[in-house]
Amino acid sequence: MSDRILGVLGGMGPLASAHFMLRLTLLTPAARDQDHIPAVLWSDPRVPDRKLGHDGTGPDPLPALLRGIRGLEAAGCGAIAIPCNTAHGWFDRMRMKTDLPILHIVDAAAAELVRLGVRSGKIGLMGTAATLAMRLYQERLDYEVITPDDAEMATLVTPAIAEVKANRVADAYAPLAEMASRLVARGAQAVVLGCTEIPLGILAGPALPFPVADTIDGLARAAISWARPAG
Amino acid sequence: MSDRILGVLGGMGPLASAHFMLRLTLLTPAARDQDHIPAVLWSDPRVPDRKLGHDGTGPDPLPALLRGIRGLEAAGCGAIAIPCNTAHGWFDRMRMKTDLPILHIVDAAAAELVRLGVRSGKIGLMGTAATLAMRLYQERLDYEVITPDDAEMATLVTPAIAEVKANRVADAYAPLAEMASRLVARGAQAVVLGCTEIPLGILAGPALPFPVADTIDGLARAAISWARPAG
């Protein structure tokens, strides 16, 4: 039984953070309640839009993110997981303001790629326009990262993410599956679902016939490793 | 946009509370993140076993429940939902120790029955042995409540609840569906899934051909009504 309490800074979006809690539970080896990992989910969907904050056309989300971190600290959490890729654009600014370790979702995605047997070469990345513009994956990973073009973002990826945030999960499958297939056709060996709304859309339809790195599952596995270090 | 923050005292079990967060989100009318309900989930699976606590053969869960309530108060929550039926055996003792309203899951189940068109008469109840022994439904509702017998609890219901807590959700379907069907054969107009692990098992297979009152969905609807009062 672990006394390490995981802090989850969520709500971005709330469906993705609920799904993260579900996957955290299902991926934990457990025979009864008391074997599971204690966790506090701070699900604050009022955090200002990360894209507008990045563009400078809306309020900075940092104060709301730090409010959540303060809440998780007060709850006795020992580490923080943030099931939102875009929020990692504020990773360094958050890390400077807390003594708790923050599990980085891009590192978790990289571990998923290794788990899938993809250790180098070309990978596809789907994410929000802000995640792509901030180059969160390109600057942290050694893979060659290919991404949707602007027209594909506008017609396929961005509308699908919005469908999930509006609870229309099934409608997100077709455009996301189409975009992932295009990236594979351009040479990607695997596709990173680099926005936590995207796995929800992809799970709503038939499994894709190529490797996908799910950032929700990856972050859940990273959290389990933190809570239950081997040895 | 709501500034009412829902406190969720969860972890009993953790899969049920994660599913509660998912249903809370999916049942909320929302077009974007910021339309969803702010919530803090205190998922503490270390809360001592409620059945053993009730029997007096294990530690009292009350101190752990109150620790969670203190955490939710400190996080600024305005009400508490507890997605665990058995924990409601400690409802009065919790209510005496907090100024926050606690949404009662049995009242939420009653609202689900009304929503299903079942306003009186005989209903079936599946739940933990402790929920049945404490007569949580019988003493709060005006329906005639019929329940599994001891042999059915030992062979069908109790093992199925344990399967869900051990992440073997699919294995829980057959025994739970069988038990629900038996209660309907004995005259129940609807069956209350009166343990929050039970809807997870029932959702893992084909829909049942009679009305079921899902206490996770019922509690989620009660929480949405609290967060977004009409008018």
Coordinates of C-alpha atoms in Angstrom, one line a residue, chain A:
Chain A
M1 CA 0.0 0.0 0.0
S2 CA 1.4 3.4 -1.0
D3 CA 1.3 6.5 1.0
R4 CA 2.4 8.6 -2.0
I5 CA -0.5 10.8 -3.0
L6 CA -0.6 11.7 -6.7
G7 CA -1.8 15.2 -7.5
V8 CA -3.6 15.6 -10.8
L9 CA -4.0 19.1 -12.2
G10 CA -6.9 18.6 -14.5
G11 CA -10.0 20.1 -16.1
M12 CA -8.2 20.9 -19.3
G13 CA -10.5 19.3 -20.4
P14 CA -12.5 17.6 -17.7
L15 CA -13.4 14.6 -19.8
A16 CA -9.7 13.9 -20.4
S17 CA -8.9 14.2 -16.7
A18 CA -11.7 11.9 -15.8
H19 CA -10.5 9.4 -18.4
F20 CA -6.9 9.8 -17.0
M21 CA -8.3 8.8 -13.5
L22 CA -10.0 5.8 -15.1
R23 CA -6.8 4.7 -16.9
L24 CA -4.6 5.3 -13.8
T25 CA -6.9 2.9 -11.9
L26 CA -7.2 0.3 -14.6
L27 CA -3.4 0.2 -15.3
T28 CA -2.6 -0.2 -11.6
P29 CA -2.1 -3.8 -10.5
A30 CA -4.6 -4.1 -7.6
A31 CA -6.8 -6.7 -6.0
R32 CA -8.9 -4.4 -3.8
D33 CA -9.5 -0.7 -3.1
Q34 CA -6.6 -0.4 -0.7
D35 CA -4.1 -1.5 -3.4
H36 CA -4.9 1.5 -5.6
I37 CA -3.0 4.8 -5.7
P38 CA -4.3 7.7 -3.5
A39 CA -4.9 10.7 -5.8
V40 CA -6.4 14.1 -5.7
L41 CA -7.8 15.5 -9.0
W42 CA -8.1 19.2 -9.1
S43 CA -10.5 19.6 -12.1
D44 CA -10.8 23.2 -12.8
P45 CA -12.2 23.7 -16.3
R46 CA -12.2 27.5 -15.7
V47 CA -8.5 27.7 -16.4
P48 CA -8.3 30.3 -19.3
D49 CA -7.9 28.9 -22.8
R50 CA -4.3 27.9 -23.3
K51 CA -4.2 28.8 -27.0
L52 CA -5.5 32.4 -26.4
G53 CA -3.1 32.7 -23.5
H54 CA -0.2 31.6 -25.7
D55 CA -1.2 34.0 -28.5
G56 CA -1.6 36.9 -26.0
T57 CA -5.2 37.4 -27.1
G58 CA -6.6 36.1 -23.8
P59 CA -5.7 36.0 -20.1
D60 CA -2.6 34.1 -19.1
P61 CA -3.6 30.7 -17.6
L62 CA -0.6 30.6 -15.3
P63 CA -2.3 32.1 -12.2
A64 CA -5.1 29.4 -12.4
L65 CA -2.5 26.7 -12.9
L66 CA -0.6 27.8 -9.8
R67 CA -3.9 28.0 -7.8
G68 CA -4.4 24.3 -8.7
I69 CA -0.8 23.5 -7.7
R70 CA -1.3 25.3 -4.4
G71 CA -4.4 23.2 -3.8
L72 CA -2.6 19.9 -4.6
E73 CA 0.3 20.9 -2.3
A74 CA -2.2 21.6 0.5
A75 CA -3.8 18.2 0.0
G76 CA -0.5 16.5 0.7
C77 CA 0.3 15.4 -2.8
G78 CA 3.9 14.3 -3.5
A79 CA 4.0 14.8 -7.3
I80 CA 1.9 16.4 -10.0
A81 CA 0.6 15.0 -13.3
I82 CA -1.1 17.3 -15.8
P83 CA -3.3 15.5 -18.3
C84 CA -3.2 18.3 -20.8
N85 CA -0.3 18.6 -23.4
T86 CA -0.8 22.3 -24.1
A87 CA -0.5 23.3 -20.4
H88 CA 3.1 22.0 -20.6
G89 CA 3.9 25.2 -22.5
W90 CA 3.9 26.6 -18.9
F91 CA 5.9 23.7 -17.5
D92 CA 9.1 25.7 -16.6
R93 CA 7.0 28.6 -15.1
M94 CA 5.1 26.1 -13.0
R95 CA 8.2 24.2 -11.9
M96 CA 9.8 27.4 -10.7
K97 CA 6.9 27.9 -8.4
T98 CA 6.6 24.5 -6.6
D99 CA 8.9 22.1 -4.9
L100 CA 6.8 19.1 -6.1
P101 CA 8.1 17.1 -9.1
I102 CA 5.9 17.5 -12.2
L103 CA 5.8 14.5 -14.5
H104 CA 6.3 15.8 -18.0
I105 CA 3.7 14.5 -20.5
V106 CA 6.2 14.7 -23.4
D107 CA 8.6 12.4 -21.5
A108 CA 5.7 10.1 -20.9
A109 CA 4.8 10.1 -24.6
A110 CA 8.5 9.2 -25.4
A111 CA 8.3 6.2 -23.0
E112 CA 5.1 5.1 -24.8
L113 CA 7.0 5.2 -28.2
V114 CA 9.8 3.1 -26.7
R115 CA 7.2 0.7 -25.3
L116 CA 5.7 0.5 -28.9
G117 CA 9.2 -0.4 -30.2
V118 CA 9.7 3.0 -31.9
R119 CA 13.1 4.3 -30.8
S120 CA 14.1 6.7 -33.5
G121 CA 13.1 8.0 -36.9
K122 CA 10.0 9.8 -38.0
I123 CA 6.9 10.1 -35.9
G124 CA 3.6 11.9 -36.5
L125 CA 2.2 14.3 -33.9
M126 CA -1.4 15.5 -33.5
G127 CA -2.0 18.2 -30.9
T128 CA -3.5 21.6 -30.5
A129 CA -2.3 24.5 -32.6
A130 CA -0.6 25.9 -29.5
T131 CA 1.2 22.7 -28.7
L132 CA 2.6 22.6 -32.3
A133 CA 3.4 26.4 -32.3
M134 CA 5.3 26.0 -29.0
R135 CA 7.2 23.0 -30.4
L136 CA 6.7 21.1 -27.1
Y137 CA 7.6 17.8 -28.7
Q138 CA 10.2 18.9 -31.3
E139 CA 12.3 20.6 -28.6
R140 CA 12.2 17.8 -26.1
L141 CA 12.5 14.7 -28.3
D142 CA 15.1 13.4 -30.7
Y143 CA 12.6 12.0 -33.2
E144 CA 11.9 13.6 -36.5
V145 CA 8.4 15.0 -35.8
I146 CA 5.9 15.6 -38.6
T147 CA 2.7 17.5 -38.0
P148 CA -0.6 18.3 -39.8
D149 CA -0.4 21.4 -42.1
D150 CA -2.5 24.5 -41.4
A151 CA -5.4 23.4 -43.5
E152 CA -5.5 20.0 -41.8
M153 CA -5.4 21.6 -38.4
A154 CA -8.3 23.9 -39.4
T155 CA -10.5 21.2 -40.9
L156 CA -9.6 18.0 -39.0
V157 CA -7.7 18.3 -35.8
T158 CA -8.9 21.5 -34.2
P159 CA -12.6 20.8 -34.8
A160 CA -12.2 17.3 -33.4
I161 CA -10.7 18.5 -30.2
A162 CA -13.6 20.9 -29.8
E163 CA -16.1 18.1 -30.3
V164 CA -14.6 16.1 -27.4
K165 CA -14.6 19.2 -25.2
A166 CA -18.3 19.6 -26.0
N167 CA -19.0 15.9 -25.1
R168 CA -19.5 14.9 -28.8
V169 CA -16.8 12.2 -28.6
A170 CA -18.1 9.9 -31.4
D171 CA -18.0 12.8 -33.9
A172 CA -14.3 13.2 -33.3
Y173 CA -13.2 9.8 -34.5
A174 CA -13.4 10.1 -38.3
P175 CA -11.4 13.4 -38.6
L176 CA -8.7 12.2 -36.1
A177 CA -8.4 8.7 -37.8
E178 CA -8.1 10.4 -41.2
M179 CA -5.4 12.8 -39.9
A180 CA -3.4 10.0 -38.2
S181 CA -3.6 7.9 -41.4
R182 CA -2.2 10.8 -43.5
L183 CA 0.8 11.2 -41.1
V184 CA 1.5 7.5 -41.5
A185 CA 1.2 7.8 -45.3
R186 CA 3.9 10.5 -45.1
G187 CA 6.3 8.1 -43.4
A188 CA 5.5 8.3 -39.6
Q189 CA 6.2 5.0 -37.9
A190 CA 3.8 5.9 -35.1
V191 CA 1.4 8.8 -34.2
V192 CA 1.5 10.6 -30.9
L193 CA -1.9 11.5 -29.7
G194 CA -0.4 14.7 -28.3
C195 CA -3.6 16.3 -26.9
T196 CA -5.5 14.5 -24.2
E197 CA -8.8 15.0 -26.0
I198 CA -7.5 13.0 -29.0
P199 CA -7.4 9.5 -27.4
L200 CA -11.0 9.9 -26.4
G201 CA -12.0 10.5 -30.0
I202 CA -9.7 7.7 -31.3
L203 CA -11.2 5.2 -28.7
A204 CA -14.7 6.0 -30.0
G205 CA -14.1 3.9 -33.2
P206 CA -12.2 1.0 -34.6
A207 CA -8.6 0.6 -33.5
L208 CA -6.1 2.2 -35.9
P209 CA -3.9 -0.3 -37.9
F210 CA -0.6 1.4 -36.8
P211 CA 1.1 2.2 -33.5
V212 CA -0.3 5.2 -31.6
A213 CA 1.2 6.7 -28.5
D214 CA -1.6 7.7 -26.2
T215 CA -0.5 10.5 -23.9
I216 CA -3.2 9.7 -21.3
D217 CA -2.0 6.1 -20.9
G218 CA 1.6 7.3 -21.0
L219 CA 1.1 9.8 -18.2
A220 CA -0.9 7.2 -16.2
R221 CA 2.0 4.8 -16.5
A222 CA 4.5 7.5 -15.5
A223 CA 2.3 8.2 -12.4
I224 CA 2.2 4.6 -11.4
S225 CA 6.0 4.3 -11.7
W226 CA 6.3 7.3 -9.5
A227 CA 3.8 6.0 -6.9
R228 CA 5.2 2.4 -6.9
P229 CA 8.9 2.6 -7.7
A230 CA 10.3 -0.9 -8.5
G231 CA 12.5 -2.3 -5.9

